[in-house]
Amino acid sequence: MELYEAMSTLRAVRRLRSDPIPDDVLDRVLQAAAWAPSGGNVQPFRIVVVKSAEKLKTIQSWYQQEWDRYIEPLRSLASSSDDVAAVNSGKIVKAGDYLANHLAEVPALLVFCFNPAHMAITDADLNRPSVVGGGSVYTAVQNVMLACRQEGLGCVLTTLLCYQEQAIKQLLDIPEQWGTCAHIPIGYPVLKGHGPISRRPVTKLVFKDSWGQPLEHS
Ligand SMILES: Cc1cc2nc3c(=O)[nH]c(=O)nc-3n(C[C@H](O)[C@H](O)[C@H](O)COP(=O)(O)O)c2cc1C
């Protein structure tokens, strides 16, 4: 698949079939993670591939709890009018409900772990939430999702399970010094899967020389 086509159609796919993923396909997806750049090339991440039906069931119950808590305030908003934003929120709510109800059935859940002791977190001492460390993990996350796109697999980056980090760590025997920062269910899509995405135009996101100044090519 052409790279720009893959990137511009890489949308969140939350309805996933339970059909198994062939080992060679999963291996290629995981290889893509290993190719990702990281600060100092340290690769301070590990991935636990959860396939155990029993463990997935337990994780689903935690996800369901966090999803309900997150989505409750948005539920009434999504059904309050028929404007474009509300319709889009309604779609996300429905797809999100589906994932929360079916997470245990996915053929694989990739749990991304990171070790902050292996990272040079250059914004750690600033008076704001630190984000730099994540840059050494989310490059691998994005590579995985692009590889899924290439392989015809659906996937969605989720983070709600971070609220349940201690429980997840215990369930998956993740060592004390490691944290979790992304949980990606992957599987073949129930519906069409990936497709058109809706994003702000580049002109709203990119400036030239000074904040707010449009990038105009001479
Ligand atoms: C950091 C991050 C955290 C996310 N967490 C969740 C999540 O916990 N559950 C979920 O259903 N989607 C989650 N998403 C998916 C986003 O909702 C989705 O990427 C966004 O709405 C755009 O959707 P689209 O790609 O289908 O247009 C997350 C995405 C990102 C980048």
PDB file of C-alpha atoms and ligand atoms in Angstrom:
ATOM      1  CA  MET A   1       0.000   0.000   0.000  1.00  0.00           C
ATOM      2  CA  GLU A   2       1.171   3.490  -0.850  1.00  0.00           C
ATOM      3  CA  LEU A   3       2.330   5.210   2.372  1.00  0.00           C
ATOM      4  CA  TYR A   4       0.275   8.405   2.081  1.00  0.00           C
ATOM      5  CA  GLU A   5      -2.827   6.384   1.322  1.00  0.00           C
ATOM      6  CA  ALA A   6      -2.175   4.263   4.418  1.00  0.00           C
ATOM      7  CA  MET A   7      -1.698   7.327   6.646  1.00  0.00           C
ATOM      8  CA  SER A   8      -4.739   9.158   5.297  1.00  0.00           C
ATOM      9  CA  THR A   9      -7.055   6.176   5.835  1.00  0.00           C
ATOM     10  CA  LEU A  10      -5.705   4.997   9.184  1.00  0.00           C
ATOM     11  CA  ARG A  11      -8.796   5.560  11.254  1.00  0.00           C
ATOM     12  CA  ALA A  12      -9.840   4.045  14.557  1.00  0.00           C
ATOM     13  CA  VAL A  13     -11.358   0.617  13.887  1.00  0.00           C
ATOM     14  CA  ARG A  14     -13.225  -0.562  16.982  1.00  0.00           C
ATOM     15  CA  ARG A  15     -15.333  -3.365  15.513  1.00  0.00           C
ATOM     16  CA  LEU A  16     -12.987  -6.328  15.196  1.00  0.00           C
ATOM     17  CA  ARG A  17     -13.633  -9.948  14.287  1.00  0.00           C
ATOM     18  CA  SER A  18     -12.398 -12.767  16.495  1.00  0.00           C
ATOM     19  CA  ASP A  19     -10.746 -14.618  13.567  1.00  0.00           C
ATOM     20  CA  PRO A  20      -7.138 -15.470  14.407  1.00  0.00           C
ATOM     21  CA  ILE A  21      -4.283 -13.450  12.943  1.00  0.00           C
ATOM     22  CA  PRO A  22      -1.761 -15.674  11.138  1.00  0.00           C
ATOM     23  CA  ASP A  23       1.583 -15.784  12.965  1.00  0.00           C
ATOM     24  CA  ASP A  24       3.541 -14.359  10.023  1.00  0.00           C
ATOM     25  CA  VAL A  25       1.179 -11.368   9.811  1.00  0.00           C
ATOM     26  CA  LEU A  26       1.491 -10.664  13.537  1.00  0.00           C
ATOM     27  CA  ASP A  27       5.270 -11.027  13.290  1.00  0.00           C
ATOM     28  CA  ARG A  28       5.431  -8.361  10.571  1.00  0.00           C
ATOM     29  CA  VAL A  29       3.270  -5.984  12.617  1.00  0.00           C
ATOM     30  CA  LEU A  30       5.554  -6.442  15.634  1.00  0.00           C
ATOM     31  CA  GLN A  31       8.661  -6.040  13.483  1.00  0.00           C
ATOM     32  CA  ALA A  32       7.296  -2.624  12.484  1.00  0.00           C
ATOM     33  CA  ALA A  33       7.280  -1.663  16.179  1.00  0.00           C
ATOM     34  CA  ALA A  34      10.902  -2.717  16.540  1.00  0.00           C
ATOM     35  CA  TRP A  35      11.876  -0.465  13.594  1.00  0.00           C
ATOM     36  CA  ALA A  36      10.626   2.677  15.343  1.00  0.00           C
ATOM     37  CA  PRO A  37      13.069   5.378  16.423  1.00  0.00           C
ATOM     38  CA  SER A  38      13.529   6.186  20.108  1.00  0.00           C
ATOM     39  CA  GLY A  39      15.652   8.626  22.118  1.00  0.00           C
ATOM     40  CA  GLY A  40      19.288   7.419  22.044  1.00  0.00           C
ATOM     41  CA  ASN A  41      18.034   4.331  20.170  1.00  0.00           C
ATOM     42  CA  VAL A  42      17.418   2.763  23.575  1.00  0.00           C
ATOM     43  CA  GLN A  43      14.017   1.299  22.669  1.00  0.00           C
ATOM     44  CA  PRO A  44      12.607   1.720  26.184  1.00  0.00           C
ATOM     45  CA  PHE A  45       9.418  -0.182  25.349  1.00  0.00           C
ATOM     46  CA  ARG A  46       8.186  -3.745  25.441  1.00  0.00           C
ATOM     47  CA  ILE A  47       4.946  -5.208  24.115  1.00  0.00           C
ATOM     48  CA  VAL A  48       2.892  -7.884  25.820  1.00  0.00           C
ATOM     49  CA  VAL A  49       0.715  -9.599  23.217  1.00  0.00           C
ATOM     50  CA  VAL A  50      -2.358 -10.756  25.099  1.00  0.00           C
ATOM     51  CA  LYS A  51      -4.118 -13.688  23.435  1.00  0.00           C
ATOM     52  CA  SER A  52      -5.340 -15.634  26.468  1.00  0.00           C
ATOM     53  CA  ALA A  53      -9.159 -15.682  26.434  1.00  0.00           C
ATOM     54  CA  GLU A  54      -9.220 -15.630  30.206  1.00  0.00           C
ATOM     55  CA  LYS A  55      -6.928 -12.615  30.519  1.00  0.00           C
ATOM     56  CA  LEU A  56      -8.766 -10.766  27.752  1.00  0.00           C
ATOM     57  CA  LYS A  57     -12.031 -11.295  29.604  1.00  0.00           C
ATOM     58  CA  THR A  58     -10.594  -9.794  32.769  1.00  0.00           C
ATOM     59  CA  ILE A  59      -9.125  -6.859  30.829  1.00  0.00           C
ATOM     60  CA  GLN A  60     -12.459  -6.286  29.089  1.00  0.00           C
ATOM     61  CA  SER A  61     -14.226  -5.902  32.421  1.00  0.00           C
ATOM     62  CA  TRP A  62     -11.740  -3.192  33.411  1.00  0.00           C
ATOM     63  CA  TYR A  63     -11.989  -1.501  30.012  1.00  0.00           C
ATOM     64  CA  GLN A  64     -15.789  -1.555  30.139  1.00  0.00           C
ATOM     65  CA  GLN A  65     -15.723   0.140  33.538  1.00  0.00           C
ATOM     66  CA  GLU A  66     -13.362   2.908  32.348  1.00  0.00           C
ATOM     67  CA  TRP A  67     -15.190   3.369  29.037  1.00  0.00           C
ATOM     68  CA  ASP A  68     -18.542   3.802  30.830  1.00  0.00           C
ATOM     69  CA  ARG A  69     -17.009   6.335  33.205  1.00  0.00           C
ATOM     70  CA  TYR A  70     -15.393   8.252  30.310  1.00  0.00           C
ATOM     71  CA  ILE A  71     -18.335   8.197  27.919  1.00  0.00           C
ATOM     72  CA  GLU A  72     -21.245   8.838  30.303  1.00  0.00           C
ATOM     73  CA  PRO A  73     -21.028  12.664  30.187  1.00  0.00           C
ATOM     74  CA  LEU A  74     -20.690  12.568  26.388  1.00  0.00           C
ATOM     75  CA  ARG A  75     -23.605  10.208  25.789  1.00  0.00           C
ATOM     76  CA  SER A  76     -26.348  12.801  26.233  1.00  0.00           C
ATOM     77  CA  LEU A  77     -24.309  15.348  24.275  1.00  0.00           C
ATOM     78  CA  ALA A  78     -24.031  12.964  21.335  1.00  0.00           C
ATOM     79  CA  SER A  79     -27.789  12.424  21.202  1.00  0.00           C
ATOM     80  CA  SER A  80     -28.788  16.008  21.984  1.00  0.00           C
ATOM     81  CA  SER A  81     -28.882  17.350  18.429  1.00  0.00           C
ATOM     82  CA  ASP A  82     -28.387  16.263  14.862  1.00  0.00           C
ATOM     83  CA  ASP A  83     -25.576  18.625  13.939  1.00  0.00           C
ATOM     84  CA  VAL A  84     -22.429  17.171  12.392  1.00  0.00           C
ATOM     85  CA  ALA A  85     -20.445  17.148  15.636  1.00  0.00           C
ATOM     86  CA  ALA A  86     -23.211  15.342  17.510  1.00  0.00           C
ATOM     87  CA  VAL A  87     -23.639  12.792  14.730  1.00  0.00           C
ATOM     88  CA  ASN A  88     -19.886  12.128  14.734  1.00  0.00           C
ATOM     89  CA  SER A  89     -19.821  11.816  18.516  1.00  0.00           C
ATOM     90  CA  GLY A  90     -22.771   9.431  18.251  1.00  0.00           C
ATOM     91  CA  LYS A  91     -20.774   7.250  15.857  1.00  0.00           C
ATOM     92  CA  ILE A  92     -17.782   7.198  18.204  1.00  0.00           C
ATOM     93  CA  VAL A  93     -20.046   6.326  21.147  1.00  0.00           C
ATOM     94  CA  LYS A  94     -21.590   3.410  19.237  1.00  0.00           C
ATOM     95  CA  ALA A  95     -18.261   2.072  17.996  1.00  0.00           C
ATOM     96  CA  GLY A  96     -16.733   2.589  21.435  1.00  0.00           C
ATOM     97  CA  ASP A  97     -19.614   0.733  23.081  1.00  0.00           C
ATOM     98  CA  TYR A  98     -19.029  -2.110  20.640  1.00  0.00           C
ATOM     99  CA  LEU A  99     -15.350  -2.323  21.539  1.00  0.00           C
ATOM    100  CA  ALA A 100     -16.130  -2.194  25.258  1.00  0.00           C
ATOM    101  CA  ASN A 101     -18.637  -5.033  24.826  1.00  0.00           C
ATOM    102  CA  HIS A 102     -16.423  -7.181  22.609  1.00  0.00           C
ATOM    103  CA  LEU A 103     -12.837  -6.529  23.697  1.00  0.00           C
ATOM    104  CA  ALA A 104     -12.461 -10.045  25.063  1.00  0.00           C
ATOM    105  CA  GLU A 105     -13.119 -11.487  21.592  1.00  0.00           C
ATOM    106  CA  VAL A 106     -10.239  -9.792  19.762  1.00  0.00           C
ATOM    107  CA  PRO A 107      -7.494 -12.152  18.574  1.00  0.00           C
ATOM    108  CA  ALA A 108      -4.752  -9.996  20.119  1.00  0.00           C
ATOM    109  CA  LEU A 109      -4.357  -7.017  22.409  1.00  0.00           C
ATOM    110  CA  LEU A 110      -0.972  -5.306  22.310  1.00  0.00           C
ATOM    111  CA  VAL A 111      -0.046  -3.794  25.658  1.00  0.00           C
ATOM    112  CA  PHE A 112       2.766  -1.264  25.274  1.00  0.00           C
ATOM    113  CA  CYS A 113       5.020  -0.923  28.323  1.00  0.00           C
ATOM    114  CA  PHE A 114       7.762   1.644  28.908  1.00  0.00           C
ATOM    115  CA  ASN A 115      10.592   2.098  31.374  1.00  0.00           C
ATOM    116  CA  PRO A 116      11.179   5.758  32.307  1.00  0.00           C
ATOM    117  CA  ALA A 117      14.602   4.895  33.779  1.00  0.00           C
ATOM    118  CA  HIS A 118      15.773   4.157  30.219  1.00  0.00           C
ATOM    119  CA  MET A 119      14.600   7.493  28.837  1.00  0.00           C
ATOM    120  CA  ALA A 120      16.189  10.948  28.706  1.00  0.00           C
ATOM    121  CA  ILE A 121      13.014  12.855  29.533  1.00  0.00           C
ATOM    122  CA  THR A 122      14.098  16.369  28.611  1.00  0.00           C
ATOM    123  CA  ASP A 123      10.882  18.054  29.748  1.00  0.00           C
ATOM    124  CA  ALA A 124      10.599  16.220  33.073  1.00  0.00           C
ATOM    125  CA  ASP A 125      11.457  19.290  35.171  1.00  0.00           C
ATOM    126  CA  LEU A 126       9.201  21.778  33.427  1.00  0.00           C
ATOM    127  CA  ASN A 127       6.130  23.049  35.191  1.00  0.00           C
ATOM    128  CA  ARG A 128       3.705  21.152  32.967  1.00  0.00           C
ATOM    129  CA  PRO A 129       2.834  17.519  32.209  1.00  0.00           C
ATOM    130  CA  SER A 130       5.796  15.764  30.629  1.00  0.00           C
ATOM    131  CA  VAL A 131       5.299  14.316  27.130  1.00  0.00           C
ATOM    132  CA  VAL A 132       8.812  13.711  25.758  1.00  0.00           C
ATOM    133  CA  GLY A 133       9.187  10.183  27.165  1.00  0.00           C
ATOM    134  CA  GLY A 134       6.115   9.084  25.271  1.00  0.00           C
ATOM    135  CA  GLY A 135       7.909   9.985  22.059  1.00  0.00           C
ATOM    136  CA  SER A 136      10.102   6.919  22.474  1.00  0.00           C
ATOM    137  CA  VAL A 137       7.077   4.623  22.574  1.00  0.00           C
ATOM    138  CA  TYR A 138       4.381   6.180  20.415  1.00  0.00           C
ATOM    139  CA  THR A 139       6.604   6.047  17.346  1.00  0.00           C
ATOM    140  CA  ALA A 140       6.407   2.250  17.737  1.00  0.00           C
ATOM    141  CA  VAL A 141       2.666   2.478  18.353  1.00  0.00           C
ATOM    142  CA  GLN A 142       2.187   4.393  15.110  1.00  0.00           C
ATOM    143  CA  ASN A 143       4.390   1.936  13.203  1.00  0.00           C
ATOM    144  CA  VAL A 144       2.241  -0.915  14.501  1.00  0.00           C
ATOM    145  CA  MET A 145      -0.935   0.815  13.396  1.00  0.00           C
ATOM    146  CA  LEU A 146       0.465   1.540   9.928  1.00  0.00           C
ATOM    147  CA  ALA A 147       1.549  -2.089   9.646  1.00  0.00           C
ATOM    148  CA  CYS A 148      -1.962  -3.177  10.632  1.00  0.00           C
ATOM    149  CA  ARG A 149      -3.300  -0.938   7.853  1.00  0.00           C
ATOM    150  CA  GLN A 150      -0.919  -2.597   5.409  1.00  0.00           C
ATOM    151  CA  GLU A 151      -1.996  -6.068   6.547  1.00  0.00           C
ATOM    152  CA  GLY A 152      -5.736  -5.339   6.345  1.00  0.00           C
ATOM    153  CA  LEU A 153      -6.069  -5.488  10.121  1.00  0.00           C
ATOM    154  CA  GLY A 154      -8.180  -3.026  12.062  1.00  0.00           C
ATOM    155  CA  CYS A 155      -6.837  -1.456  15.237  1.00  0.00           C
ATOM    156  CA  VAL A 156      -7.348   1.425  17.632  1.00  0.00           C
ATOM    157  CA  LEU A 157      -4.971   3.079  20.057  1.00  0.00           C
ATOM    158  CA  THR A 158      -6.580   3.068  23.493  1.00  0.00           C
ATOM    159  CA  THR A 159      -5.327   4.503  26.762  1.00  0.00           C
ATOM    160  CA  LEU A 160      -8.289   4.177  29.136  1.00  0.00           C
ATOM    161  CA  LEU A 161      -6.736   1.070  30.684  1.00  0.00           C
ATOM    162  CA  CYS A 162      -3.942   3.230  32.094  1.00  0.00           C
ATOM    163  CA  TYR A 163      -6.419   3.984  34.895  1.00  0.00           C
ATOM    164  CA  GLN A 164      -6.102   0.279  35.726  1.00  0.00           C
ATOM    165  CA  GLU A 165      -2.320   0.095  35.398  1.00  0.00           C
ATOM    166  CA  GLN A 166      -1.619  -1.695  38.679  1.00  0.00           C
ATOM    167  CA  ALA A 167      -4.214  -4.371  37.947  1.00  0.00           C
ATOM    168  CA  ILE A 168      -2.939  -4.862  34.374  1.00  0.00           C
ATOM    169  CA  LYS A 169       0.652  -5.084  35.596  1.00  0.00           C
ATOM    170  CA  GLN A 170      -0.284  -7.748  38.083  1.00  0.00           C
ATOM    171  CA  LEU A 171      -2.302  -9.721  35.524  1.00  0.00           C
ATOM    172  CA  LEU A 172       0.520  -9.659  32.949  1.00  0.00           C
ATOM    173  CA  ASP A 173       3.489  -9.953  35.356  1.00  0.00           C
ATOM    174  CA  ILE A 174       4.883  -6.604  34.225  1.00  0.00           C
ATOM    175  CA  PRO A 175       7.882  -5.664  36.425  1.00  0.00           C
ATOM    176  CA  GLU A 176       7.559  -2.849  38.951  1.00  0.00           C
ATOM    177  CA  GLN A 177       9.749  -0.316  37.086  1.00  0.00           C
ATOM    178  CA  TRP A 178       7.710  -0.573  33.864  1.00  0.00           C
ATOM    179  CA  GLY A 179       4.560   1.440  33.105  1.00  0.00           C
ATOM    180  CA  THR A 180       1.863   0.956  30.458  1.00  0.00           C
ATOM    181  CA  CYS A 181       0.881   3.622  27.946  1.00  0.00           C
ATOM    182  CA  ALA A 182      -1.098   2.086  25.071  1.00  0.00           C
ATOM    183  CA  HIS A 183      -3.395  -0.879  24.626  1.00  0.00           C
ATOM    184  CA  ILE A 184      -4.111  -1.732  21.010  1.00  0.00           C
ATOM    185  CA  PRO A 185      -6.710  -4.326  20.129  1.00  0.00           C
ATOM    186  CA  ILE A 186      -6.054  -5.671  16.642  1.00  0.00           C
ATOM    187  CA  GLY A 187      -8.074  -7.950  14.384  1.00  0.00           C
ATOM    188  CA  TYR A 188      -9.763  -8.189  11.003  1.00  0.00           C
ATOM    189  CA  PRO A 189     -12.538  -5.584  10.729  1.00  0.00           C
ATOM    190  CA  VAL A 190     -16.229  -6.469  11.032  1.00  0.00           C
ATOM    191  CA  LEU A 191     -17.243  -3.698   8.624  1.00  0.00           C
ATOM    192  CA  LYS A 192     -15.120  -1.864   6.047  1.00  0.00           C
ATOM    193  CA  GLY A 193     -12.376  -1.095   8.554  1.00  0.00           C
ATOM    194  CA  HIS A 194     -10.046   1.706   7.663  1.00  0.00           C
ATOM    195  CA  GLY A 195     -11.218   4.524   5.386  1.00  0.00           C
ATOM    196  CA  PRO A 196     -11.603   8.282   5.097  1.00  0.00           C
ATOM    197  CA  ILE A 197     -10.669  10.360   8.131  1.00  0.00           C
ATOM    198  CA  SER A 198     -11.675  13.809   9.273  1.00  0.00           C
ATOM    199  CA  ARG A 199      -8.856  16.094  10.483  1.00  0.00           C
ATOM    200  CA  ARG A 200      -8.143  19.804  10.763  1.00  0.00           C
ATOM    201  CA  PRO A 201      -6.524  21.239   7.625  1.00  0.00           C
ATOM    202  CA  VAL A 202      -2.747  21.724   7.657  1.00  0.00           C
ATOM    203  CA  THR A 203      -3.255  25.503   7.528  1.00  0.00           C
ATOM    204  CA  LYS A 204      -4.781  25.368  11.016  1.00  0.00           C
ATOM    205  CA  LEU A 205      -1.897  23.304  12.400  1.00  0.00           C
ATOM    206  CA  VAL A 206       1.260  24.702  10.822  1.00  0.00           C
ATOM    207  CA  PHE A 207       2.811  28.161  11.088  1.00  0.00           C
ATOM    208  CA  LYS A 208       5.767  29.912   9.538  1.00  0.00           C
ATOM    209  CA  ASP A 209       8.471  31.547  11.673  1.00  0.00           C
ATOM    210  CA  SER A 210       6.006  32.804  14.311  1.00  0.00           C
ATOM    211  CA  TRP A 211       3.030  31.229  16.023  1.00  0.00           C
ATOM    212  CA  GLY A 212      -0.157  31.985  14.097  1.00  0.00           C
ATOM    213  CA  GLN A 213       1.606  33.071  10.899  1.00  0.00           C
ATOM    214  CA  PRO A 214       0.461  31.081   7.855  1.00  0.00           C
ATOM    215  CA  LEU A 215       2.980  28.990   5.945  1.00  0.00           C
ATOM    216  CA  GLU A 216       2.939  30.584   2.530  1.00  0.00           C
ATOM    217  CA  HIS A 217       5.441  29.309   0.028  1.00  0.00           C
ATOM    218  CA  SER A 218       7.095  32.024  -2.053  1.00  0.00           C
TER     219      SER A 218
HETATM  220  C1  LIG B   1      -3.610   9.097  22.835  1.00  0.00           C
HETATM  221  C2  LIG B   1      -4.876   8.450  22.333  1.00  0.00           C
HETATM  222  C3  LIG B   1      -5.699   7.776  23.219  1.00  0.00           C
HETATM  223  C4  LIG B   1      -6.866   7.161  22.772  1.00  0.00           C
HETATM  224  N1  LIG B   1      -7.626   6.423  23.652  1.00  0.00           N
HETATM  225  C5  LIG B   1      -8.729   5.791  23.203  1.00  0.00           C
HETATM  226  C6  LIG B   1      -9.469   4.939  24.069  1.00  0.00           C
HETATM  227  O1  LIG B   1      -9.116   4.717  25.233  1.00  0.00           O
HETATM  228  N2  LIG B   1     -10.571   4.319  23.572  1.00  0.00           N
HETATM  229  C7  LIG B   1     -10.971   4.494  22.272  1.00  0.00           C
HETATM  230  O2  LIG B   1     -11.994   3.915  21.874  1.00  0.00           O
HETATM  231  N3  LIG B   1     -10.281   5.285  21.420  1.00  0.00           N
HETATM  232  C8  LIG B   1      -9.169   5.919  21.853  1.00  0.00           C
HETATM  233  N4  LIG B   1      -8.416   6.678  20.988  1.00  0.00           N
HETATM  234  C9  LIG B   1      -8.826   6.779  19.578  1.00  0.00           C
HETATM  235  C10 LIG B   1      -9.307   8.183  19.211  1.00  0.00           C
HETATM  236  O3  LIG B   1     -10.567   8.404  19.781  1.00  0.00           O
HETATM  237  C11 LIG B   1      -9.343   8.292  17.695  1.00  0.00           C
HETATM  238  O4  LIG B   1      -8.036   8.124  17.210  1.00  0.00           O
HETATM  239  C12 LIG B   1      -9.857   9.648  17.249  1.00  0.00           C
HETATM  240  O5  LIG B   1     -11.192   9.845  17.676  1.00  0.00           O
HETATM  241  C13 LIG B   1      -9.804   9.772  15.741  1.00  0.00           C
HETATM  242  O6  LIG B   1     -10.619   8.765  15.187  1.00  0.00           O
HETATM  243  P1  LIG B   1     -10.508   8.408  13.636  1.00  0.00           P
HETATM  244  O7  LIG B   1      -9.084   8.039  13.406  1.00  0.00           O
HETATM  245  O8  LIG B   1     -11.452   7.257  13.438  1.00  0.00           O
HETATM  246  O9  LIG B   1     -10.896   9.613  12.858  1.00  0.00           O
HETATM  247  C14 LIG B   1      -7.248   7.267  21.409  1.00  0.00           C
HETATM  248  C15 LIG B   1      -6.395   7.919  20.508  1.00  0.00           C
HETATM  249  C16 LIG B   1      -5.228   8.487  20.952  1.00  0.00           C
HETATM  250  C17 LIG B   1      -4.311   9.150  19.939  1.00  0.00           C
END
